[in-house]
Coordinates of C-alpha atoms in Angstrom, one line a residue:
Chain A
M50 CA 0.0 0.0 0.0
E51 CA 2.9 2.4 0.7
D52 CA 3.9 2.1 -3.0
K53 CA 0.4 3.0 -4.1
L54 CA 0.5 6.0 -2.0
L55 CA 3.9 7.0 -3.3
V56 CA 2.8 6.6 -6.9
Y57 CA -0.4 8.6 -6.2
R58 CA 1.7 11.4 -4.6
C59 CA 4.1 11.4 -7.5
K60 CA 1.1 11.9 -9.8
R61 CA 0.3 14.9 -7.7
G62 CA 3.9 16.2 -8.2
S63 CA 5.3 15.3 -4.8
H64 CA 9.1 15.5 -4.8
Q65 CA 9.2 13.8 -1.4
A66 CA 7.4 10.7 -2.8
L67 CA 9.7 10.4 -5.8
T68 CA 12.7 10.8 -3.6
R69 CA 11.4 8.0 -1.4
I70 CA 10.8 5.7 -4.4
Y71 CA 14.3 6.4 -5.7
H72 CA 16.0 5.6 -2.4
K73 CA 13.8 2.6 -1.8
Y74 CA 14.7 0.9 -5.1
K75 CA 17.8 2.4 -6.5
A76 CA 20.1 -0.4 -5.2
D77 CA 18.0 -3.1 -6.8
L78 CA 17.9 -1.3 -10.1
L79 CA 21.6 -0.5 -10.1
L80 CA 22.4 -4.1 -9.3
L81 CA 20.3 -5.4 -12.1
A82 CA 21.6 -2.9 -14.6
L83 CA 25.2 -3.6 -13.6
A84 CA 24.7 -7.4 -13.7
L85 CA 23.2 -7.1 -17.2
L86 CA 25.8 -4.6 -18.6
N87 CA 28.9 -5.1 -16.4
D88 CA 29.5 -1.4 -16.8
R89 CA 29.0 1.1 -14.0
T90 CA 28.6 4.2 -16.1
A91 CA 26.1 2.4 -18.3
A92 CA 24.2 1.0 -15.3
E93 CA 23.9 4.6 -13.9
D94 CA 22.7 5.8 -17.3
V95 CA 20.1 3.1 -17.5
V96 CA 18.7 3.8 -14.0
H97 CA 18.7 7.5 -14.8
D98 CA 16.6 6.8 -17.9
V99 CA 14.3 4.4 -16.0
F100 CA 13.4 7.2 -13.5
L101 CA 13.0 9.8 -16.3
S102 CA 10.6 7.4 -18.1
F103 CA 8.7 6.7 -15.0
V104 CA 8.1 10.3 -14.2
Q105 CA 7.2 11.1 -17.8
G106 CA 4.5 8.4 -17.8
V107 CA 3.4 8.6 -14.1
H108 CA 0.3 10.6 -14.8
A109 CA -1.2 7.7 -16.7
F110 CA 0.5 4.9 -14.7
R111 CA -1.6 2.5 -12.8
L112 CA 0.1 0.2 -10.4
T113 CA -1.3 -3.3 -10.7
G114 CA 1.5 -5.4 -9.3
S115 CA 4.6 -4.5 -7.3
L116 CA 6.4 -1.2 -8.0
K117 CA 9.7 -2.9 -7.5
G118 CA 8.8 -5.5 -10.2
F119 CA 7.7 -2.8 -12.5
L120 CA 10.9 -0.8 -12.1
L121 CA 13.1 -3.9 -12.5
T122 CA 11.3 -4.8 -15.7
C123 CA 11.8 -1.2 -17.0
T124 CA 15.5 -1.5 -16.0
A125 CA 15.9 -4.8 -17.9
N126 CA 14.2 -3.2 -21.0
H127 CA 16.4 -0.2 -20.9
A128 CA 19.5 -2.4 -20.4
R129 CA 18.5 -4.4 -23.4
N130 CA 18.1 -1.3 -25.5
W131 CA 21.5 0.0 -24.3
N132 CA 23.1 -3.4 -25.1
K133 CA 21.6 -3.3 -28.7
A134 CA 22.8 0.2 -29.2
E135 CA 26.2 -0.7 -27.9
R136 CA 26.5 -3.7 -30.4
R137 CA 25.6 -1.4 -33.2
R138 CA 28.3 1.1 -32.2
A139 CA 30.8 -1.7 -31.9
R140 CA 29.9 -3.0 -35.4
A141 CA 30.4 0.6 -36.7
G142 CA 33.8 0.6 -35.2
N143 CA 33.2 3.5 -32.9
D144 CA 35.1 2.8 -29.7
E145 CA 34.6 6.2 -28.1
T146 CA 31.5 5.0 -26.3
A147 CA 32.6 1.5 -25.6
P148 CA 31.6 0.2 -22.2
S149 CA 34.1 1.0 -19.4
Q150 CA 35.7 -2.0 -17.7
A151 CA 34.5 -3.4 -14.4
D152 CA 37.3 -1.4 -12.8
G153 CA 36.4 1.8 -14.6
P154 CA 35.0 5.0 -13.0
W155 CA 33.9 3.8 -9.6
E156 CA 33.3 7.0 -7.9
T157 CA 29.5 7.2 -8.6
I158 CA 28.5 3.7 -7.7
V159 CA 29.9 1.8 -4.7
C160 CA 29.7 -2.0 -4.6
N161 CA 31.0 -4.8 -2.4
E162 CA 33.0 -7.8 -3.6
Q163 CA 30.0 -10.0 -4.4
V164 CA 28.7 -7.5 -7.0
G165 CA 32.0 -7.8 -8.8
R166 CA 31.9 -11.6 -8.7
L167 CA 28.3 -11.6 -9.9
S168 CA 28.7 -9.1 -12.8
G169 CA 32.0 -10.6 -13.8
A170 CA 30.5 -14.1 -14.1
L171 CA 27.4 -12.9 -15.8
A172 CA 29.5 -11.0 -18.3
E173 CA 30.6 -14.4 -19.6
L174 CA 27.0 -15.3 -20.6
P175 CA 25.2 -14.2 -23.7
F176 CA 23.0 -11.2 -22.9
E177 CA 19.8 -13.2 -23.4
Q178 CA 20.8 -15.7 -20.7
R179 CA 21.9 -13.0 -18.3
E180 CA 18.6 -11.2 -18.5
V181 CA 16.5 -14.3 -17.9
V182 CA 18.7 -15.4 -15.0
M183 CA 18.4 -11.9 -13.3
M184 CA 14.7 -11.4 -14.2
H185 CA 13.9 -14.7 -12.6
L186 CA 16.2 -14.6 -9.6
Q187 CA 16.3 -10.9 -8.7
A188 CA 13.0 -9.6 -10.0
S189 CA 11.2 -12.9 -9.1
M190 CA 9.4 -13.0 -12.5
T191 CA 7.9 -16.2 -13.6
F192 CA 9.1 -17.8 -16.9
T193 CA 5.7 -17.1 -18.4
A194 CA 6.0 -13.4 -17.5
I195 CA 9.6 -13.3 -18.8
A196 CA 8.5 -15.0 -22.0
R197 CA 5.7 -12.5 -22.5
A198 CA 8.0 -9.6 -21.8
R199 CA 10.6 -10.8 -24.3
A200 CA 8.2 -12.2 -26.9
I201 CA 9.7 -15.7 -26.6
S202 CA 8.1 -19.0 -25.6
P203 CA 8.2 -20.1 -21.9
N204 CA 10.3 -23.1 -22.9
T205 CA 12.9 -20.8 -24.5
A206 CA 13.0 -18.7 -21.3
K207 CA 13.5 -21.8 -19.2
S208 CA 16.2 -23.2 -21.4
R209 CA 18.1 -19.9 -21.5
Y210 CA 17.8 -19.8 -17.7
R211 CA 19.1 -23.4 -17.4
Y212 CA 22.1 -22.9 -19.7
G213 CA 22.8 -19.6 -17.9
I214 CA 22.7 -21.1 -14.4
D215 CA 24.9 -24.1 -15.4
K216 CA 27.5 -21.9 -16.9
L217 CA 27.5 -19.5 -13.9
R218 CA 27.9 -22.4 -11.5
S219 CA 30.8 -23.7 -13.5
L220 CA 32.4 -20.2 -13.7
L221 CA 31.9 -19.5 -10.0
N222 CA 33.2 -23.0 -9.0
G223 CA 36.2 -22.6 -11.2
E224 CA 36.9 -19.3 -9.7
A225 CA 36.7 -20.9 -6.2
T226 CA 39.1 -23.6 -7.1
R227 CA 41.7 -21.3 -8.6
Chain B
M135 CA 21.7 -27.3 -2.9
K136 CA 19.7 -26.4 -6.0
P137 CA 21.7 -25.1 -9.0
A138 CA 20.4 -21.6 -8.6
D139 CA 20.9 -21.3 -4.9
E140 CA 24.5 -20.3 -5.1
I141 CA 23.6 -17.5 -7.6
R142 CA 20.6 -16.4 -5.6
R143 CA 22.8 -16.1 -2.5
L144 CA 25.4 -14.1 -4.4
I145 CA 22.6 -11.7 -5.5
D146 CA 21.3 -11.5 -1.9
E147 CA 24.8 -10.7 -0.6
S148 CA 25.5 -8.1 -3.3
Q149 CA 25.5 -4.6 -2.0
I150 CA 25.5 -1.6 -4.3
T151 CA 24.6 2.0 -3.8
S152 CA 24.9 5.2 -5.7
G153 CA 27.3 8.0 -4.6
P154 CA 26.2 11.6 -4.2
D155 CA 27.0 12.5 -7.8
A156 CA 24.9 9.7 -9.2
D157 CA 22.0 10.7 -6.8
R158 CA 22.3 14.3 -7.9
R159 CA 22.2 13.3 -11.5
I160 CA 19.5 10.6 -11.5
L161 CA 17.2 11.9 -8.9
G162 CA 17.8 15.6 -9.8
D163 CA 16.8 15.1 -13.4
A164 CA 13.7 13.0 -12.4
L165 CA 12.6 15.7 -9.9
D166 CA 13.1 18.4 -12.6
Q167 CA 10.9 16.4 -14.9
L168 CA 8.3 15.9 -12.3
S169 CA 8.1 19.6 -11.7
K170 CA 7.4 20.2 -15.3
R171 CA 4.5 17.7 -15.3
R172 CA 2.8 18.9 -12.1
G173 CA -1.0 19.2 -12.4
G174 CA -4.4 17.7 -11.5
G175 CA -7.9 18.6 -10.3
T176 CA -11.1 17.3 -8.7
S177 CA -14.8 17.8 -9.1
S178 CA -17.4 18.5 -6.4
P179 CA -20.8 17.1 -6.2
A180 CA -23.9 19.1 -7.1
P181 CA -26.1 20.4 -4.2
A182 CA -29.2 18.6 -3.3
T183 CA -32.5 20.1 -4.5
W184 CA -35.0 18.5 -2.1
R185 CA -35.8 21.4 0.1
G186 CA -39.5 21.9 0.6
I187 CA -40.8 18.3 0.5
M188 CA -41.5 18.1 4.2
T189 CA -43.9 21.0 4.3
S190 CA -46.9 18.7 4.1
R191 CA -47.6 16.2 6.9
I192 CA -48.7 13.6 4.3
T193 CA -45.7 13.9 2.0
R194 CA -43.4 14.1 5.0
L195 CA -44.7 10.8 6.3
A196 CA -44.2 9.1 2.9
A197 CA -40.8 10.5 2.5
T198 CA -39.8 9.6 6.1
A199 CA -40.9 6.0 5.5
V200 CA -38.8 5.8 2.3
I201 CA -35.7 7.2 4.0
V202 CA -36.1 4.8 6.9
V203 CA -36.6 1.6 4.9
A204 CA -34.0 2.6 2.4
V205 CA -31.0 2.5 4.8
L206 CA -32.2 0.4 7.7
T207 CA -29.6 -2.3 7.0
I208 CA -26.8 0.0 5.9
F209 CA -24.1 -1.7 7.9
H210 CA -25.1 -5.3 7.6
F211 CA -22.3 -6.2 5.2
I212 CA -19.4 -4.3 6.6
G213 CA -16.3 -6.3 7.3
S214 CA -13.9 -8.7 5.9
P215 CA -11.0 -10.9 6.9
V216 CA -7.9 -8.9 7.7
G217 CA -5.4 -11.4 6.2
S218 CA -1.9 -9.9 6.0
T219 CA -3.2 -6.4 5.3
L220 CA -2.5 -4.5 8.4
T221 CA -4.0 -1.3 7.1
F222 CA -7.3 -2.9 6.7
A223 CA -7.3 -4.0 10.3
Q224 CA -6.7 -0.4 11.2
V225 CA -9.6 0.7 9.1
V226 CA -12.2 -1.6 10.8
E227 CA -10.7 -1.1 14.3
P228 CA -12.5 2.2 15.0
I229 CA -15.8 0.6 14.1
L230 CA -15.1 -2.4 16.4
K231 CA -14.3 -0.1 19.4
A232 CA -16.9 2.7 18.9
S233 CA -19.9 3.2 21.1
T234 CA -21.3 6.0 19.0
A235 CA -21.1 7.0 15.4
E236 CA -22.0 9.8 13.0
F237 CA -22.2 9.6 9.2
D238 CA -24.1 10.8 6.0
I239 CA -25.9 8.4 3.7
V240 CA -26.8 8.9 0.0
I241 CA -28.8 6.4 -1.9
G242 CA -27.9 6.1 -5.6
D243 CA -26.0 8.8 -7.5
E244 CA -24.5 11.5 -5.3
N245 CA -24.7 14.0 -8.1
S246 CA -28.4 13.5 -8.9
G247 CA -29.7 15.7 -6.2
A248 CA -30.7 12.9 -3.9
P249 CA -31.1 13.9 -0.3
V250 CA -28.2 13.4 2.1
I251 CA -29.4 11.5 5.2
H252 CA -27.5 12.3 8.4
D253 CA -27.4 9.6 11.1
L254 CA -26.2 9.8 14.7
V255 CA -26.0 6.4 16.3
M256 CA -26.0 5.5 20.0
G257 CA -26.8 2.0 21.2
A258 CA -30.0 0.8 19.6
R259 CA -31.1 4.3 18.6
I260 CA -30.5 6.4 15.5
R261 CA -31.3 10.1 15.2
R262 CA -31.9 10.6 11.5
T263 CA -32.1 14.0 9.8
V264 CA -32.1 15.2 6.2
P265 CA -30.3 18.6 6.6
G266 CA -30.8 19.8 3.0
M267 CA -34.5 19.1 3.3
S268 CA -35.8 20.3 6.6
E269 CA -35.1 20.6 10.3
D270 CA -37.3 17.6 11.0
A271 CA -35.9 14.5 12.8
A272 CA -36.7 10.8 13.1
I273 CA -35.6 8.9 16.2
I274 CA -35.4 5.2 15.4
D275 CA -35.4 2.7 18.2
L276 CA -34.3 -0.5 16.8
Q277 CA -34.8 -2.5 20.0
A278 CA -38.5 -1.4 20.3
G279 CA -39.1 -1.3 16.5
R280 CA -40.5 2.2 16.7
I281 CA -39.8 5.5 15.1
L282 CA -40.7 9.0 16.5
T283 CA -40.8 11.6 13.8
L284 CA -40.6 15.3 14.8
S285 CA -41.7 18.2 12.7
M286 CA -39.7 21.1 14.1
E287 CA -41.6 23.6 12.0
K288 CA -45.1 22.5 12.8
K289 CA -44.3 21.2 16.3
E290 CA -45.9 17.9 15.5
A291 CA -44.8 14.5 16.6
Q292 CA -45.8 11.1 15.3
Y293 CA -44.9 7.5 16.2
M294 CA -44.5 4.9 13.6
S295 CA -44.3 1.2 14.5
L296 CA -42.0 -1.0 12.5
E297 CA -43.4 -4.4 12.0
G298 CA -41.2 -7.2 10.8
L299 CA -38.0 -5.7 12.1
P300 CA -35.8 -8.1 14.1
S301 CA -35.1 -6.5 17.5
M302 CA -31.6 -5.0 17.8
P303 CA -30.7 -4.2 21.4
N304 CA -27.5 -2.3 20.3
Y305 CA -26.9 -1.2 16.8
M306 CA -23.1 -0.7 17.3
E307 CA -22.7 -4.0 19.0
R308 CA -24.6 -5.7 16.3
L309 CA -22.4 -4.1 13.7
Q310 CA -19.3 -5.2 15.6
N311 CA -20.6 -8.8 15.8
V312 CA -21.3 -8.8 12.1
I313 CA -17.7 -7.6 11.4
L314 CA -16.2 -10.2 13.6
M315 CA -18.3 -13.0 12.0
L316 CA -17.3 -11.9 8.6
Q317 CA -13.7 -11.8 9.4
E318 CA -13.9 -15.6 9.9
S319 CA -15.8 -16.2 6.7
P320 CA -13.6 -18.1 4.2
D321 CA -15.5 -16.6 1.3
F322 CA -14.5 -13.0 1.8
A323 CA -11.7 -11.5 -0.2
I324 CA -10.1 -8.2 -0.1
E325 CA -8.7 -6.2 -3.0
E326 CA -6.6 -3.0 -2.5
L327 CA -7.7 -0.1 -4.7
D328 CA -5.8 2.8 -6.0
V329 CA -5.2 5.8 -3.8
K330 CA -7.3 8.8 -4.6
E331 CA -8.3 12.2 -3.2
L332 CA -11.6 12.6 -1.5
D333 CA -12.8 15.9 -0.1
G334 CA -9.2 17.1 0.0
R335 CA -7.9 14.1 1.8
E336 CA -5.8 11.2 0.5
V337 CA -7.8 8.0 0.9
I338 CA -6.9 4.3 0.5
G339 CA -9.5 1.9 -0.7
F340 CA -10.4 -1.7 -0.1
L341 CA -12.9 -3.7 -2.1
A342 CA -14.4 -6.5 0.0
R343 CA -16.1 -9.1 -2.1
H344 CA -18.4 -11.9 -0.9
P345 CA -20.7 -14.0 -3.1
R346 CA -23.6 -12.1 -1.6
A347 CA -22.2 -8.6 -1.4
E348 CA -19.7 -6.1 -2.5
I349 CA -18.5 -3.2 -0.3
T350 CA -15.9 -0.6 -0.9
I351 CA -14.3 1.1 2.1
W352 CA -12.3 4.3 1.8
A353 CA -10.1 5.3 4.7
D354 CA -7.9 8.3 5.5
A355 CA -4.4 7.5 4.2
E356 CA -2.8 9.2 7.2
T357 CA -4.9 8.1 10.1
G358 CA -6.4 4.8 8.7
L359 CA -9.9 5.9 9.9
P360 CA -12.8 4.9 7.7
L361 CA -14.4 7.8 5.9
R362 CA -16.7 6.3 3.3
I363 CA -18.4 3.1 2.5
E364 CA -19.9 2.3 -0.9
Q365 CA -22.2 -0.7 -0.8
N366 CA -24.2 -2.4 -3.5
E367 CA -27.2 -4.0 -1.8
G368 CA -29.1 -6.0 -4.4
Q369 CA -30.0 -3.4 -7.1
M370 CA -29.6 -0.4 -4.7
R371 CA -26.4 1.6 -4.2
V372 CA -25.9 3.1 -0.8
I373 CA -23.0 5.5 0.0
C374 CA -22.1 6.1 3.6
K375 CA -19.7 9.0 4.0
N376 CA -18.1 11.5 6.4
M377 CA -17.9 8.8 9.0
E378 CA -16.8 9.6 12.5
F379 CA -16.8 7.3 15.5
D380 CA -17.0 7.8 19.3
V381 CA -18.5 11.3 18.7
P382 CA -19.8 13.0 21.8
V383 CA -23.6 12.8 22.0
E384 CA -26.4 13.6 24.5
E385 CA -29.0 11.0 25.5
A386 CA -31.7 13.6 25.0
W387 CA -31.1 13.6 21.3
F388 CA -32.2 10.0 21.2
S389 CA -35.3 10.3 23.5
M390 CA -38.4 8.6 22.3
E391 CA -40.5 11.0 24.4
V392 CA -42.6 13.6 22.7
P393 CA -40.9 16.9 23.4
E394 CA -42.8 19.6 25.3
G395 CA -44.9 21.9 23.0
F396 CA -45.3 19.2 20.3
T397 CA -48.7 17.9 19.2
L398 CA -48.9 14.2 19.0
Q399 CA -50.5 12.9 15.8
Q400 CA -52.1 9.5 15.2
E401 CA -49.6 6.6 15.3
T402 CA -49.0 4.8 12.0
T403 CA -47.4 1.5 11.1
L404 CA -44.7 0.5 8.7
D405 CA -44.9 -3.2 8.0
L406 CA -41.7 -4.3 6.4
E407 CA -43.4 -7.5 5.2
A408 CA -46.0 -5.6 3.3
G409 CA -44.0 -5.4 0.1
T410 CA -46.0 -8.1 -1.7
E411 CA -46.5 -8.5 -5.5
E412 CA -50.1 -7.2 -5.1
A413 CA -48.8 -4.1 -3.2
F414 CA -46.3 -3.5 -5.9
I415 CA -48.9 -3.7 -8.6
E416 CA -51.2 -1.3 -6.8
G417 CA -48.3 1.1 -6.5
L418 CA -47.6 0.9 -10.2
R419 CA -51.3 1.6 -10.9
L420 CA -51.3 4.6 -8.6
L421 CA -48.1 6.1 -10.0
A422 CA -49.3 5.7 -13.6
E423 CA -52.9 6.9 -13.0
R424 CA -52.4 9.8 -10.6
F425 CA -48.9 11.0 -11.1
N426 CA -47.7 10.2 -14.6
D427 CA -50.4 10.9 -17.1
G428 CA -51.3 7.2 -17.5
R429 CA -47.8 6.1 -18.2
F430 CA -45.6 4.0 -15.9
P431 CA -42.7 5.7 -14.2
E432 CA -39.1 5.9 -15.3
G433 CA -38.0 3.5 -12.6
V434 CA -39.3 1.5 -9.6
S435 CA -36.3 1.3 -7.3
V436 CA -36.0 3.3 -4.1
E437 CA -33.3 5.3 -5.8
D438 CA -35.7 6.1 -8.7
Y439 CA -38.5 7.0 -6.4
L440 CA -36.2 9.4 -4.4
K441 CA -35.8 11.3 -7.7
Q442 CA -39.6 11.4 -8.2
V443 CA -40.5 12.4 -4.6
P444 CA -40.4 16.2 -5.3
G445 CA -42.8 15.9 -8.2
V446 CA -45.1 13.4 -6.4
A447 CA -45.2 15.7 -3.3
K448 CA -46.2 18.7 -5.3
Q449 CA -48.9 16.8 -7.1
I450 CA -50.3 15.4 -3.8
E451 CA -50.4 18.9 -2.4
G452 CA -52.4 20.1 -5.4
M453 CA -55.0 17.3 -5.3
D454 CA -58.5 18.2 -4.0
L455 CA -58.8 15.1 -1.8
P456 CA -59.6 14.4 1.8
D457 CA -56.5 13.9 4.0
E458 CA -57.4 10.2 4.6
E459 CA -57.2 9.6 0.9
K460 CA -53.8 11.3 0.7
V461 CA -52.5 9.2 3.6
A462 CA -53.8 6.1 1.8
M463 CA -51.8 7.1 -1.3
G464 CA -48.7 7.5 0.8
Q465 CA -49.2 4.1 2.3
T466 CA -49.7 2.5 -1.2
I467 CA -46.4 4.1 -2.4
Q468 CA -44.6 3.0 0.8
N469 CA -45.7 -0.7 0.3
F470 CA -44.8 -0.5 -3.4
L471 CA -41.3 0.5 -2.5
L472 CA -40.9 -2.3 0.0
F473 CA -41.3 -4.8 -2.7
T474 CA -38.0 -3.9 -4.5
R475 CA -36.3 -2.7 -1.3
F476 CA -36.7 -6.0 0.4
F477 CA -37.0 -8.1 -2.7
K478 CA -37.6 -11.7 -1.9
G479 CA -37.2 -13.3 -5.3
E480 CA -34.2 -15.0 -6.8
G481 CA -31.6 -13.0 -8.6
E482 CA -32.6 -9.6 -9.9
W483 CA -35.9 -8.1 -11.0
I484 CA -36.2 -6.4 -14.4
Y485 CA -38.2 -3.2 -15.1
Q486 CA -39.0 -2.1 -18.6
G487 CA -42.1 -0.1 -18.1
Q488 CA -40.7 3.4 -18.8
G489 CA -43.2 5.3 -20.9
V490 CA -45.6 2.3 -21.4
M491 CA -49.3 3.2 -21.1
L492 CA -51.3 1.7 -18.3
G493 CA -53.7 -0.7 -20.0
D494 CA -51.3 -2.1 -22.6
T495 CA -52.1 -5.8 -22.6
E496 CA -49.1 -6.9 -24.7
T497 CA -46.1 -5.2 -23.2
P498 CA -44.3 -6.8 -20.3
I499 CA -43.2 -4.1 -17.9
F500 CA -41.7 -6.0 -14.9
W501 CA -40.5 -9.6 -14.3
Y502 CA -38.8 -11.6 -11.6
R503 CA -38.4 -15.1 -10.3
P504 CA -40.0 -15.9 -7.0
K505 CA -37.9 -17.9 -4.6
E506 CA -37.6 -21.6 -5.5
S507 CA -39.8 -21.1 -8.6
E508 CA -38.9 -22.4 -12.0
T509 CA -41.0 -19.9 -13.8
Y510 CA -41.0 -16.1 -13.8
R511 CA -43.8 -13.7 -12.8
V512 CA -44.3 -11.2 -15.6
I513 CA -46.4 -8.1 -15.1
Y514 CA -47.8 -6.6 -18.2
G515 CA -49.0 -3.0 -19.0
D516 CA -52.6 -3.7 -18.0
L517 CA -51.2 -5.1 -14.7
H518 CA -52.2 -8.7 -15.3
V519 CA -49.6 -11.2 -14.3
G520 CA -48.4 -14.3 -16.1
D521 CA -46.2 -17.2 -15.2
V522 CA -43.5 -17.5 -17.9
A523 CA -40.8 -20.1 -18.5
P524 CA -37.2 -18.6 -18.6
E525 CA -36.9 -19.3 -22.3
D526 CA -40.0 -17.3 -23.0
L527 CA -39.0 -14.2 -21.2
P528 CA -39.1 -10.9 -23.2
E529 CA -35.3 -10.9 -23.7
P530 CA -32.3 -12.8 -22.3
L531 CA -31.6 -12.1 -18.7
P532 CA -28.1 -11.0 -17.7
A533 CA -26.2 -13.9 -16.3
R534 CA -26.0 -12.5 -12.7
A535 CA -29.8 -12.1 -12.6
I536 CA -30.0 -15.9 -12.7
T537 CA -27.0 -17.0 -10.7
E538 CA -26.6 -14.6 -7.8
P539 CA -28.8 -14.6 -4.7
N540 CA -30.0 -11.2 -3.7
A541 CA -28.0 -9.5 -1.0
V542 CA -30.8 -7.4 0.5
Y543 CA -33.2 -10.3 1.0
Q544 CA -30.5 -12.6 2.4
S545 CA -29.3 -10.0 4.9
W546 CA -32.8 -9.4 6.1
A547 CA -33.9 -13.0 6.3
R548 CA -30.7 -14.1 8.0
P549 CA -29.4 -11.2 10.1
E550 CA -26.4 -13.1 11.1
F551 CA -25.4 -13.1 7.4
V552 CA -22.6 -15.8 7.5

């Protein structure tokens, strides 16, 4: 109910409500964005765009599920778009906006060691597998919901998840034995 | 350990936060955007237009009866299981603890000019007034089944006996018992509604559904106190608003004694079981013949009649008839209303008599299914009645008319409800 109140107050222009939403969910959104993109600057850009989009559409927004789930889905969508744009730039040979490395400009986002391990391992997976793993494990989305959001079959979502998890385990176990 | 457990644990242990620069950029831009989009507005209801109805003793009597029967069972369905929704528990708590209450009641559309009924409740007694209409008051004693109506302007008092009303020693206690029973009902479900603004206050809503009833409760978002209840009772919509609990009251306001200086008029009776099919038909005939140029009225529900009362009252006043005949007319209309108000059939009744001429032998104007009957009773324009199989009805019935029992009748016949 608190989220419904916050959304309602945002619709009425409350800065306090928007600030509360931001501080309540920013860590979840940044983690998802970083896990999907393995780039802190890009993760910050994506979360920036998610909040701008949210505010731009808030007057017509109707909260039917959880606000956290909604914002995480938006983050996954923006990250996907960012990833596509990045691949286009890479194909065009423009390196100026290439993603910064995991040890790039850290001053704006602060993470613990686990974030580094997670995003480093996820970076080894194809983007499609990364996103299904994170949407299922972090955003608690069902495979049916993921399939609907990504216009794929639930079986495809499940198999991407299974491949992703297997590879992640292998990567993390290998990391542990080194 | 499941394959995903390790990854899930890693996600759970991951800690990430934004620095001040990121906050300034992300939140700052979002707040700027929000400032650009600021806006909104609300509408206010139209004022009631009922003033003047109570100038006549006869029309006042008929109007009082309508208002009394319309909302006698207002609170019978309030309540729901709390489940995990703490806020809903907070919403019903004041009702559970209150010894007195105060609220306004509107039947039907708030913006249609319907009168606002104001109730003060203490124990088994209700002091009911209609502020937009007159200074008159009705003291309802639910334990004794009696009403004292007081005309402040004419200094007249009149008792009305309520027949067929189950005795209620304490209205608030009864309400509280109903809530507690409903909380244990497995059939009740709660749905949270969107937040909205109501009379300048932010309110949160809960829709309580039961196979027999549907109630929406709006509570103050800050205090959790219930402010408004919207209830669909059968085919009647009742809105209870501006609710306050444990308000200070004086016993004298609820006295059933005739005040000094008031003239006592002859006692009348309101038989809540008098709403028979015959009484309904007589009411239809009266309304068509005497008040509508030979045509049947626009509607036959309490809500519809409340809209017609000003016109009916004016017409009665202009009739050159003895008082006894005018009183009899009021009684006929009262019993006519009881039929739909405490409808005892299955599902819903259907009225399609709008504009049909009295005497039309072919046109069905009203039909319903009596309890446990396989056929429908169909009333035609000449007021003859036929028994008709469902497949021969004038037009297909809406699904809920067939499948759902009627909330009003169930609540009345089984006051314990669950």
